[in-house]
Coordinates of C-alpha atoms in Angstrom, one line a residue:
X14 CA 163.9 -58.1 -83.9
X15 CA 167.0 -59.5 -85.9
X16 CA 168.0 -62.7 -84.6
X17 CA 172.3 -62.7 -84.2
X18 CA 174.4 -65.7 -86.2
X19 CA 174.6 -67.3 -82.5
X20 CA 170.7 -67.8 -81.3
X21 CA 170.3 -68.2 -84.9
X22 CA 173.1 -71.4 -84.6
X23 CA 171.5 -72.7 -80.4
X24 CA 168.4 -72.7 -82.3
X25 CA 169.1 -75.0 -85.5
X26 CA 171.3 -77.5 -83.0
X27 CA 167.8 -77.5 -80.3
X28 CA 165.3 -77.8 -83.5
X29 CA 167.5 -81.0 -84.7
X30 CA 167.4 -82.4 -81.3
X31 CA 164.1 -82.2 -80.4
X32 CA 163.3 -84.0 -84.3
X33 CA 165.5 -86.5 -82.9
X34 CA 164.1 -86.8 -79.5
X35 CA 160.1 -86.8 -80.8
X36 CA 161.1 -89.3 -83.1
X37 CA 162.8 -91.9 -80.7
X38 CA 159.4 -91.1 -77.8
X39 CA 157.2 -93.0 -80.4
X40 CA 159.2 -96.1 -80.3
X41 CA 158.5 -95.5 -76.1
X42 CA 155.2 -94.4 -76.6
X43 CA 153.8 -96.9 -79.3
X44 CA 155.9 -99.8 -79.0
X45 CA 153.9 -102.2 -81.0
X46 CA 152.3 -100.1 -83.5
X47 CA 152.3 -98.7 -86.7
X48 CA 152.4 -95.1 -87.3
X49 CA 151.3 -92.5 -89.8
X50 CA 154.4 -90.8 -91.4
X51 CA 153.1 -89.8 -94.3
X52 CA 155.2 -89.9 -97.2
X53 CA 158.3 -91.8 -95.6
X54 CA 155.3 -94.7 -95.4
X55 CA 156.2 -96.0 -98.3
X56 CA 159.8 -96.5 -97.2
X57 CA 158.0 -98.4 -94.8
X58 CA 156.3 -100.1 -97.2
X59 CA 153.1 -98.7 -95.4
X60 CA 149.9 -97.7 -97.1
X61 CA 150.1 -93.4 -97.6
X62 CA 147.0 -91.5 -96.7
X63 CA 148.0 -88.2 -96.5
X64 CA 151.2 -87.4 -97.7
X65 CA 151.7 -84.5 -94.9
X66 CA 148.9 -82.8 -93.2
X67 CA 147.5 -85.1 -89.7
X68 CA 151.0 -87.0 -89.9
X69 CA 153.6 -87.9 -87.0
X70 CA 156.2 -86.7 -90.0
X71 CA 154.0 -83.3 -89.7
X72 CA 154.4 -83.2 -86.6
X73 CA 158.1 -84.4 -85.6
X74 CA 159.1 -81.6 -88.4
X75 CA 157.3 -79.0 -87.6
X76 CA 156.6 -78.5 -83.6
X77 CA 160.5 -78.7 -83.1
X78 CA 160.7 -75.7 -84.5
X79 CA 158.4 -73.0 -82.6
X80 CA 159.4 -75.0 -79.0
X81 CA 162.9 -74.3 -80.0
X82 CA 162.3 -71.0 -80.7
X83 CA 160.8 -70.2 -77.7
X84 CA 163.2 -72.5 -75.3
X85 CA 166.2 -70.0 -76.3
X86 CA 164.0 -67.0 -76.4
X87 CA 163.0 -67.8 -73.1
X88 CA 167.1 -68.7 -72.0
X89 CA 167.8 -65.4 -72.9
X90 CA 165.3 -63.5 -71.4
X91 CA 166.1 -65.2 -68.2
X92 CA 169.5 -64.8 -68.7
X93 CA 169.4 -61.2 -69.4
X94 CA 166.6 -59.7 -68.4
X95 CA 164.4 -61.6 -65.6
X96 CA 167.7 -63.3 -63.1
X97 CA 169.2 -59.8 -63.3
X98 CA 165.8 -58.1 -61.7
X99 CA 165.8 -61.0 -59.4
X100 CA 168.5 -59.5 -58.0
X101 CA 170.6 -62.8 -59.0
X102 CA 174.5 -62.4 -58.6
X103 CA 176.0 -60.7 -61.9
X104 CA 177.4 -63.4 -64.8
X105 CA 174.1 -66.0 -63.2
X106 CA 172.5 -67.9 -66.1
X107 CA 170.1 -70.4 -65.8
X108 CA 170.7 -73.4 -64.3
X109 CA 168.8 -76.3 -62.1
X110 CA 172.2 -76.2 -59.6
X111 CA 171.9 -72.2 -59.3
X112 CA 168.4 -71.4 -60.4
X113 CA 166.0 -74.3 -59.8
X114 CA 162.8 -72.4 -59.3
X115 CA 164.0 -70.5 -62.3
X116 CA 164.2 -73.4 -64.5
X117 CA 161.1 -75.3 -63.6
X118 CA 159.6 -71.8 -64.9
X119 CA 160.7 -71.5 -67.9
X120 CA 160.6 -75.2 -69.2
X121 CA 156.8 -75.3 -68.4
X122 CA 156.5 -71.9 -70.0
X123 CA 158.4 -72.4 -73.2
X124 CA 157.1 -76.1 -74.1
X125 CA 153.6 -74.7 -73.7
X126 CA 154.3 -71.6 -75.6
X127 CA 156.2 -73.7 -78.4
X128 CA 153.2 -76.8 -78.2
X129 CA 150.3 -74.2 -78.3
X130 CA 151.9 -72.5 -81.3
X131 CA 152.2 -75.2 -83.4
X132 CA 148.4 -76.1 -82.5
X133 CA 147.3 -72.5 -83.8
X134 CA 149.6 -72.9 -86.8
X135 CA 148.3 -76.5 -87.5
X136 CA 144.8 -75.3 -86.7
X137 CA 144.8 -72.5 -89.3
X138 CA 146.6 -74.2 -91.8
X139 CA 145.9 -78.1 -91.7
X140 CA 143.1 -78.4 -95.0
X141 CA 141.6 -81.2 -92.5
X142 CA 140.3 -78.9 -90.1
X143 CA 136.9 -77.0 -90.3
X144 CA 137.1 -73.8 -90.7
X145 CA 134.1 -72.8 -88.3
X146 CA 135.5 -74.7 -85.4
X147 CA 139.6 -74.0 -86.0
X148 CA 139.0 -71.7 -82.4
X149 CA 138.0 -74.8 -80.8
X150 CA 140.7 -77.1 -81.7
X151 CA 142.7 -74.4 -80.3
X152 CA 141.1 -74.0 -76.7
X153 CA 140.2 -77.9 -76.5
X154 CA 144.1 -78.8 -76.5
X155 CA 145.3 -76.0 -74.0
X156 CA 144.1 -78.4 -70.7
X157 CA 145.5 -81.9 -72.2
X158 CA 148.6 -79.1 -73.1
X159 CA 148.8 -78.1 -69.7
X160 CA 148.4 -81.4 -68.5
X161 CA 151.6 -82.5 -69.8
X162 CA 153.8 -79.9 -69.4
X163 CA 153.7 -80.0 -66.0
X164 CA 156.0 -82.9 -66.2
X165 CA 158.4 -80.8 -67.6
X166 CA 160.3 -80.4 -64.7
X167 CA 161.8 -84.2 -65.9
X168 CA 164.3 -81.9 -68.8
X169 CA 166.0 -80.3 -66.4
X170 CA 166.1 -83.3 -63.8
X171 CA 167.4 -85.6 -66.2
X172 CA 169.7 -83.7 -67.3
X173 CA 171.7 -82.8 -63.9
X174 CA 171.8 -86.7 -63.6
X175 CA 173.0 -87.4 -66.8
X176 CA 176.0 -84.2 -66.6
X177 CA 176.4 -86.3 -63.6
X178 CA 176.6 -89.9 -64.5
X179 CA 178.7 -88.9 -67.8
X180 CA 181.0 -86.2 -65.7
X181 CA 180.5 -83.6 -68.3
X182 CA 178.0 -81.2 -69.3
X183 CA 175.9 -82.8 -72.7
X184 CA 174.0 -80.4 -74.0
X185 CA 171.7 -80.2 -77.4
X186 CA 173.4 -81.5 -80.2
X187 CA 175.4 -85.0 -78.2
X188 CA 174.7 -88.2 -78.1
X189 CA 174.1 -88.2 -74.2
X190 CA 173.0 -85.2 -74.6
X191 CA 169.6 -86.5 -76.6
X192 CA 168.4 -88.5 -73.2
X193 CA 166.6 -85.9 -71.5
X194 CA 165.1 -84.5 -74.4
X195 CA 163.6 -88.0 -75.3
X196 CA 162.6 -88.4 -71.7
X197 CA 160.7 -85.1 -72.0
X198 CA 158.6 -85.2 -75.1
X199 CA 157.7 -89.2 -73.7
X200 CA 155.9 -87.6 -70.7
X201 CA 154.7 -84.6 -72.4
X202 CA 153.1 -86.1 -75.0
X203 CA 152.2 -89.1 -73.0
X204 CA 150.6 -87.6 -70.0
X205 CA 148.6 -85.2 -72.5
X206 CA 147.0 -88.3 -73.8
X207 CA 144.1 -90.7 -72.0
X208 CA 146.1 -94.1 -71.0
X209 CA 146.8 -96.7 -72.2
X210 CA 149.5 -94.5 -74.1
X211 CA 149.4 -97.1 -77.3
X212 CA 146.0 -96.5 -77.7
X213 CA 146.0 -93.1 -78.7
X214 CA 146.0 -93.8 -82.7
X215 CA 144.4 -91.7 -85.5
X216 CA 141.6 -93.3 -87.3
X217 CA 144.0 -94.5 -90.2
X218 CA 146.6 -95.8 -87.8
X219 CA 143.8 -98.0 -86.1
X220 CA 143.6 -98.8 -90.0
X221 CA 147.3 -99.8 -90.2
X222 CA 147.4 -101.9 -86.8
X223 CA 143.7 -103.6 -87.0
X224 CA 145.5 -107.3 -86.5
X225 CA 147.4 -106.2 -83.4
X226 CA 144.2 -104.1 -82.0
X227 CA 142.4 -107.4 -82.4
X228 CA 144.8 -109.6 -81.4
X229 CA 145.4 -107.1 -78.4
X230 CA 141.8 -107.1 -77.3
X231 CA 141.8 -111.2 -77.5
X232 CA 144.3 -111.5 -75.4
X233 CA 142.7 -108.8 -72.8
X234 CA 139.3 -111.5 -72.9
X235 CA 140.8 -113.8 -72.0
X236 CA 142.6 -112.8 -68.8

């Protein structure tokens, strides 16, 4: 299938957003800490482990892309294919004013598509992970996967109220338009993960933020 000049062009302006919008839920997510990025560590005058494979840089890059692939493969087919057979009135695309049910659908659907793609890809190409037990990394994310998607249903929400609030539509690619986005991956990623959210730090992260950890757990003794 050849992709035209204009899904080609919804799909750049969603795969800059959602970089965006994964960047900006770490600041939510891990307010206090210091993350892996990699390479850009040094601009952050962090130690570098890794320069790329196991990284938040790894990931912020490269997950945007296969969830915005799917998220306007998934609009169209809706749009073109499924609302049609539905029996929808002709010219109906989706929307959570005109298609709620329809919408809830297909965000679940096309951020766990997207998510469990980049988990296969990382799986099969990240150096770091065992060969003999790449099917398991695989199958031992699809739950937690699961798990938060199912708050999906807070894109399409947040969205409606921020149209509202504004008094125009915002989509990908605005300012206002980067809210719901933000909102999204924050609950995704965070309700995939065991709580407290801030916790959830890879072996050389813990590395990075050993003073706060321990200056984190002092304070919790002595309440």
């Amino acid at each position: 299938m050849i992709m035209s000049a204009s899904l080609l062009r919804r799909i750049g302006v969603t795969y800059g957003t959602f970089v965006v919008a994964n960047s900006l839920s770490n600041f939510i997510l891990y307010p206090n800490r210091k993350l892996d990025y990699g390479f850009v560590n040094r601009a952050l005058g962090r130690e570098v482990n890794t320069e790329w494979w196991g990284t938040r840089t790894a990931h912020i890059l490269t997950i945007a892309l296969p969830l915005a692939v799917a998220d306007h493969l998934s609009i169209d087919l809706w749009n073109k294919v499924l609302l049609p057979r539905l029996r929808y009135p002709a010219g109906t695309t989706l929307s959570f004013s005109r298609t709620p049910a329809a919408v809830l659908i297909h965000a679940v659907t096309f951020a766990f598509t997207g998510i469990m793609a980049y988990v296969a890809w990382d799986a099969y190409m990240n150096p770091y992970h065992q060969k003999d037990k790449r099917v398991h990394t695989i199958t031992s994310k699809i739950y937690p996967e699961l798990h938060g998607c199912h708050t999906m249903y807070v894109l399409p929400v947040s969205s409606g109220i921020v149209d509202h609030l504004v008094g125009r539509p915002c989509p990908h690619g605005t300012l206002w338009g980067l809210i719901p986005p933000v909102l999204a991956f924050t609950t995704v990623k965070g309700f995939g993960m065991a709580w407290p959210w801030n916790e959830n730090l890879t072996p050389f992260e813990r590395k990075l933020n050993a003073p706060l950890l321990a200056s984190d757990q002092i304070a919790y003794n002595s309440q």
